[in-house]
Short mmCIF file of C-alpha atoms and ligand atoms in Angstrom, two decimals:
data_model
loop_
_atom_site.label_atom_id
_atom_site.label_comp_id
_atom_site.label_asym_id
_atom_site.label_seq_id
_atom_site.Cartn_x
_atom_site.Cartn_y
_atom_site.Cartn_z
CA MET A 1327 15.75 46.36 4.96
CA THR A 1328 13.40 43.83 3.26
CA ASN A 1329 15.29 39.98 3.75
CA ILE A 1330 15.20 38.24 0.17
CA ASP A 1331 13.51 34.82 0.60
CA THR A 1332 10.33 36.69 1.35
CA LEU A 1333 10.23 39.02 -1.81
CA GLY A 1334 9.02 35.53 -3.42
CA GLY A 1335 5.95 35.82 -1.76
CA THR A 1336 3.50 33.27 -0.19
CA VAL A 1337 2.44 29.72 -2.00
CA HIS A 1338 -1.29 28.50 -1.46
CA GLY A 1339 -1.90 24.90 -0.75
CA GLY A 1340 -4.41 23.68 -4.05
CA THR A 1341 -3.05 26.48 -6.12
CA LEU A 1342 -1.04 25.16 -10.00
CA TYR A 1343 1.73 27.16 -10.77
CA GLY A 1344 3.18 28.05 -13.92
CA ILE A 1345 6.82 29.12 -12.78
CA GLY A 1346 8.71 29.91 -15.95
CA VAL A 1347 12.11 28.88 -15.16
CA GLY A 1348 13.97 31.27 -17.86
CA PRO A 1349 16.46 30.09 -20.83
CA GLY A 1350 19.50 27.89 -18.79
CA ASP A 1351 20.86 29.94 -16.27
CA VAL A 1352 19.20 29.08 -12.67
CA ARG A 1353 21.04 32.77 -11.67
CA TYR A 1354 18.29 34.47 -14.42
CA LEU A 1355 14.98 32.72 -12.05
CA THR A 1356 13.06 35.36 -10.37
CA LEU A 1357 13.31 35.85 -7.29
CA ARG A 1358 8.96 34.56 -7.34
CA ALA A 1359 10.02 31.49 -9.55
CA ALA A 1360 12.81 30.65 -6.82
CA ALA A 1361 11.15 30.69 -3.46
CA LEU A 1362 7.56 28.70 -5.76
CA VAL A 1363 11.67 26.33 -6.75
CA GLY A 1364 11.76 25.73 -2.76
CA ALA A 1365 8.20 25.79 -1.43
CA VAL A 1366 5.31 24.16 -3.48
CA ASP A 1367 4.30 20.46 -2.87
CA VAL A 1368 5.09 19.07 -5.61
CA VAL A 1369 7.60 20.23 -8.82
CA ALA A 1370 6.23 18.58 -11.75
CA PHE A 1371 7.99 18.42 -15.51
CA PHE A 1372 7.82 17.74 -19.14
CA ALA A 1373 9.83 15.17 -19.70
CA LYS A 1374 11.35 13.06 -22.96
CA GLN A 1375 10.97 9.66 -22.89
CA GLY A 1376 15.17 8.87 -22.22
CA MET A 1377 15.81 12.08 -21.23
CA GLN A 1378 15.77 14.73 -17.60
CA GLY A 1379 13.70 17.76 -19.30
CA ASN A 1380 14.71 20.06 -19.99
CA ALA A 1381 13.04 22.24 -17.82
CA ARG A 1382 13.79 20.20 -14.62
CA ARG A 1383 17.56 19.91 -15.04
CA ILE A 1384 17.91 23.88 -15.66
CA VAL A 1385 15.73 24.17 -11.19
CA ASP A 1386 18.39 21.22 -10.43
CA PRO A 1387 20.19 23.20 -8.09
CA LEU A 1388 17.48 24.98 -6.34
CA MET A 1389 16.27 21.25 -5.37
CA ALA A 1390 16.29 20.21 -2.29
CA SER A 1391 16.81 15.64 -0.98
CA GLY A 1392 13.49 14.13 -0.41
CA ARG A 1393 11.59 17.05 -2.82
CA VAL A 1394 8.40 15.41 -4.38
CA GLU A 1395 8.41 15.31 -7.78
CA MET A 1396 6.17 14.43 -11.06
CA ARG A 1397 7.90 13.24 -14.11
CA LEU A 1398 4.20 13.90 -17.24
CA GLU A 1399 6.48 11.90 -19.65
CA TYR A 1400 5.58 13.04 -23.20
CA PRO A 1401 4.79 9.50 -25.71
CA VAL A 1402 6.77 11.29 -28.44
CA THR A 1403 7.67 14.56 -29.51
CA ASN A 1404 10.31 14.93 -33.12
CA GLU A 1405 10.00 11.22 -34.06
CA ILE A 1406 6.01 11.57 -35.67
CA PRO A 1407 5.20 15.53 -37.79
CA ALA A 1408 3.22 17.39 -35.07
CA GLU A 1409 0.92 18.12 -37.98
CA SER A 1410 -0.04 14.77 -38.07
CA ALA A 1411 -3.05 13.02 -36.65
CA ALA A 1412 -0.53 10.50 -35.40
CA TYR A 1413 1.73 12.87 -32.95
CA GLN A 1414 -2.09 15.23 -32.31
CA CYS A 1415 -3.46 12.46 -30.43
CA GLN A 1416 -1.37 11.31 -29.33
CA ILE A 1417 -0.62 14.34 -27.53
CA SER A 1418 -3.91 15.12 -26.62
CA ALA A 1419 -4.60 11.93 -24.72
CA PHE A 1420 -1.24 12.36 -22.61
CA TYR A 1421 -2.39 16.35 -21.41
CA GLU A 1422 -5.97 15.41 -20.39
CA LYS A 1423 -4.31 12.56 -19.46
CA SER A 1424 -1.78 14.79 -17.32
CA SER A 1425 -3.45 17.71 -15.91
CA ARG A 1426 -6.72 15.32 -14.24
CA GLU A 1427 -3.49 13.96 -12.59
CA VAL A 1428 -2.30 17.40 -11.59
CA ALA A 1429 -6.36 17.98 -11.10
CA SER A 1430 -6.81 15.68 -8.35
CA LEU A 1431 -3.85 16.54 -6.70
CA LEU A 1432 -4.71 20.31 -6.64
CA ARG A 1433 -8.21 19.08 -5.17
CA GLU A 1434 -6.37 17.47 -2.39
CA GLY A 1435 -5.05 21.25 -1.36
CA LYS A 1436 -1.25 19.64 -2.52
CA SER A 1437 0.44 23.54 -4.70
CA ILE A 1438 2.12 22.34 -7.99
CA GLY A 1439 4.87 23.78 -9.87
CA LEU A 1440 4.82 23.36 -13.36
CA LEU A 1441 7.30 24.07 -14.56
CA SER A 1442 8.11 25.26 -17.53
CA GLU A 1443 11.12 26.36 -20.02
CA GLY A 1444 11.36 30.26 -20.33
CA ASP A 1445 8.76 31.70 -19.84
CA PRO A 1446 5.06 29.51 -19.57
CA PHE A 1447 3.03 31.85 -21.79
CA PHE A 1448 5.30 31.52 -24.51
CA TYR A 1449 4.96 28.74 -26.60
CA GLY A 1450 5.17 26.93 -24.20
CA SER A 1451 3.58 22.63 -23.26
CA PHE A 1452 2.07 24.82 -19.94
CA MET A 1453 -0.11 26.78 -21.52
CA HIS A 1454 -2.87 23.44 -22.75
CA MET A 1455 -2.19 21.83 -18.59
CA TRP A 1456 -3.17 25.78 -18.14
CA ARG A 1457 -6.90 25.89 -20.34
CA ARG A 1458 -7.29 22.55 -19.56
CA LEU A 1459 -7.45 23.13 -15.17
CA GLU A 1460 -7.04 27.83 -14.58
CA THR A 1461 -11.53 27.34 -15.17
CA ASP A 1462 -11.53 25.02 -11.84
CA PHE A 1463 -8.63 26.24 -10.03
CA PRO A 1464 -6.25 28.57 -8.97
CA VAL A 1465 -3.99 28.95 -11.16
CA GLU A 1466 -0.85 32.06 -11.20
CA VAL A 1467 1.37 32.36 -13.36
CA VAL A 1468 5.01 33.33 -12.94
CA PRO A 1469 6.56 34.47 -16.03
CA GLY A 1470 10.30 34.00 -17.14
CA VAL A 1471 13.28 34.62 -19.39
CA THR A 1472 12.56 33.50 -22.48
CA GLY A 1473 14.73 31.83 -24.70
CA MET A 1474 15.09 34.98 -27.53
CA SER A 1475 16.33 37.21 -24.80
CA GLY A 1476 18.32 34.46 -22.85
CA CYS A 1477 19.38 33.91 -26.95
CA TRP A 1478 20.51 38.35 -27.86
CA THR A 1479 21.79 39.21 -25.16
CA ARG A 1480 24.60 35.75 -25.10
CA ALA A 1481 25.29 36.35 -28.84
CA ASN A 1482 25.96 40.06 -27.51
CA VAL A 1483 23.85 41.40 -30.57
CA PRO A 1484 21.01 44.17 -29.37
CA ILE A 1485 17.66 43.12 -31.28
CA THR A 1486 15.40 45.85 -31.86
CA TRP A 1487 16.08 49.44 -32.75
CA GLY A 1488 14.01 52.56 -33.45
CA ASN A 1489 10.90 51.65 -35.18
CA ASP A 1490 12.36 48.10 -36.37
CA THR A 1491 9.27 45.48 -36.01
CA LEU A 1492 10.37 42.15 -35.03
CA ALA A 1493 8.84 38.98 -36.53
CA VAL A 1494 8.94 35.85 -34.23
CA LEU A 1495 9.08 33.16 -36.18
CA PRO A 1496 8.12 29.28 -35.74
CA GLY A 1497 10.71 27.61 -38.56
CA THR A 1498 7.91 24.60 -38.95
CA LEU A 1499 6.07 27.18 -41.17
CA ALA A 1500 7.15 26.55 -45.16
CA GLU A 1501 10.08 27.96 -46.31
CA GLU A 1502 7.56 30.47 -48.75
CA GLN A 1503 6.16 31.12 -45.94
CA LEU A 1504 9.27 32.05 -44.06
CA ILE A 1505 10.86 33.58 -46.82
CA GLU A 1506 7.52 35.79 -46.83
CA ARG A 1507 7.09 36.61 -43.05
CA LEU A 1508 11.15 37.60 -43.56
CA ARG A 1509 10.90 39.84 -46.53
CA LEU A 1510 7.97 42.08 -44.42
CA THR A 1511 10.52 42.37 -40.95
CA ASP A 1512 13.51 44.42 -40.06
CA ALA A 1513 14.40 41.72 -37.21
CA ALA A 1514 13.22 38.12 -36.21
CA VAL A 1515 13.49 35.20 -34.53
CA ILE A 1516 13.58 32.52 -35.61
CA MET A 1517 12.93 29.04 -32.61
CA LYS A 1518 12.52 25.65 -33.41
CA VAL A 1519 14.82 25.63 -35.15
CA GLY A 1520 16.50 21.02 -34.55
CA ARG A 1521 15.20 19.19 -38.31
CA ASN A 1522 13.97 22.24 -40.21
CA LEU A 1523 17.91 24.29 -39.92
CA GLY A 1524 18.25 23.54 -44.01
CA LYS A 1525 15.28 24.96 -44.44
CA VAL A 1526 14.83 28.03 -42.65
CA ARG A 1527 18.84 28.48 -43.40
CA ARG A 1528 17.54 28.19 -47.41
CA ALA A 1529 15.14 30.46 -46.60
CA VAL A 1530 16.73 32.86 -44.84
CA GLU A 1531 19.42 33.46 -47.98
CA ALA A 1532 16.47 33.83 -49.98
CA ALA A 1533 15.56 36.49 -48.38
CA GLY A 1534 18.96 38.45 -48.14
CA LEU A 1535 19.82 38.19 -44.92
CA LEU A 1536 21.65 35.28 -44.26
CA SER A 1537 25.16 38.01 -43.78
CA ARG A 1538 23.23 39.04 -40.24
CA ALA A 1539 22.09 36.26 -38.84
CA LEU A 1540 23.46 34.48 -36.23
CA TYR A 1541 22.21 30.89 -35.42
CA VAL A 1542 22.10 30.52 -31.34
CA GLU A 1543 22.65 27.18 -29.21
CA ARG A 1544 21.72 26.44 -26.36
CA GLY A 1545 21.83 29.66 -24.89
CA THR A 1546 22.97 30.69 -21.78
CA MET A 1547 23.35 26.86 -20.74
CA ALA A 1548 26.99 25.10 -19.88
CA ASP A 1549 27.29 24.30 -23.91
CA GLU A 1550 25.86 27.16 -25.75
CA ARG A 1551 27.67 27.10 -29.18
CA ILE A 1552 26.66 30.64 -31.51
CA LEU A 1553 28.11 30.81 -35.25
CA PRO A 1554 27.04 32.45 -37.65
CA LEU A 1555 24.20 30.72 -39.64
CA ALA A 1556 26.02 31.07 -43.05
CA ASP A 1557 28.68 28.77 -40.89
CA CYS A 1558 26.28 26.10 -40.99
CA ARG A 1559 26.25 23.88 -43.71
CA SER A 1560 23.96 20.39 -41.52
CA GLU A 1561 20.38 19.94 -42.33
CA HIS A 1562 19.66 19.68 -38.47
CA GLY A 1563 19.72 21.92 -35.44
CA ALA A 1564 19.72 20.88 -32.05
CA TYR A 1565 15.92 21.09 -30.58
CA PHE A 1566 17.19 24.57 -27.64
CA ALA A 1567 18.61 26.59 -30.65
CA MET A 1568 17.67 29.57 -32.76
CA ILE A 1569 18.36 32.65 -35.72
CA LEU A 1570 17.98 35.49 -34.74
CA ILE A 1571 18.48 38.54 -37.91
CA PRO A 1572 18.74 41.33 -35.44
CA GLY A 1573 17.65 45.41 -37.01
CA GLN A 1574 18.94 47.84 -38.27
CA GLY A 1575 17.09 50.54 -36.81
CA ARG A 1576 17.79 53.75 -35.62
CA ARG A 1577 20.78 55.03 -33.91
CA LEU A 1578 21.14 58.55 -31.94
C1 LIG B 1965 8.80 24.99 -26.51
S1 LIG B 1965 9.28 26.42 -27.24
C2 LIG B 1965 9.76 27.22 -26.04
C3 LIG B 1965 9.59 28.67 -25.93
C4 LIG B 1965 10.17 28.44 -23.69
N1 LIG B 1965 8.88 28.66 -23.51
C5 LIG B 1965 10.96 30.85 -24.37
O1 LIG B 1965 9.99 31.42 -23.49
O2 LIG B 1965 11.33 31.11 -24.70
C6 LIG B 1965 11.09 25.67 -27.59
C7 LIG B 1965 11.83 26.57 -28.08
O3 LIG B 1965 12.53 27.93 -28.00
C8 LIG B 1965 13.93 27.75 -27.88
N2 LIG B 1965 14.50 28.22 -27.50
C9 LIG B 1965 14.24 28.03 -25.78
N3 LIG B 1965 14.97 28.21 -24.89
C10 LIG B 1965 16.73 28.61 -25.94
C11 LIG B 1965 17.56 27.92 -24.91
N4 LIG B 1965 18.38 28.73 -24.02
N5 LIG B 1965 18.86 28.74 -26.83
C12 LIG B 1965 18.26 28.09 -27.85
N6 LIG B 1965 17.16 28.39 -27.92
C13 LIG B 1965 16.72 28.45 -27.25
C14 LIG B 1965 14.38 27.21 -29.23
O4 LIG B 1965 13.75 27.76 -29.93
C15 LIG B 1965 12.77 25.76 -29.23
O5 LIG B 1965 12.88 25.31 -29.90
#
């Protein structure tokens, strides 16, 4: 029988690993992700000022003492609008600086595991590092269970049936755009709810979907909350929150 540790595979010096750590519950890490968290020379992660960092918190049970960590702290997050020039300028300078720091460790032959909540290639900050480093260094991306997959599982709602189409929409879209897209789809996931909750709720109601919509906050985490969107009266939700609108396609 193959030993479970050997299924995690090997680690190479000088390689950047984008490690998908799943939606929140550490048990949803893949074997490869868990093995890398334990074996890379440096565990890197993004964090908001004053916070532990969500991806870092997810892997806490896997972190032995003495591991070398690299905290990449965002200069801004939701204090200013992501569309503003000030935000874009500060964030792109931050990714430039962070990728230079990572590059210098990779040149020294270190293996670096950059944690990414959910899947690294699905709205992940990791992608901004990947595009700066992937031409010069070996990079391996380890897929993760997405937040939306964790959320619809915990909410116990199959999301698409038969020929249902699924739209994944950022809650940052304008209200009219949200309504337009929602009218065209059978099922929907609305990400990045946070400060957009009031607008998202109005759009879902205008598209005639409020009775089917669920609000899921911190899905699979210890403090998870799941409730009908119709019961969410606040203008603001949690940052880690999404709306699920399950499809109603063919049941056999
Ligand atoms: C920057 S995106 C990162 C997505 C992540 N890479 C993934 O694969 O799900 C952050 C958004 O994902 C959603 N999200 C991710 N995980 C979640 C969870 N466990 N519960 C609720 N929402 C989650 C929220 O809408 C949040 O605003």
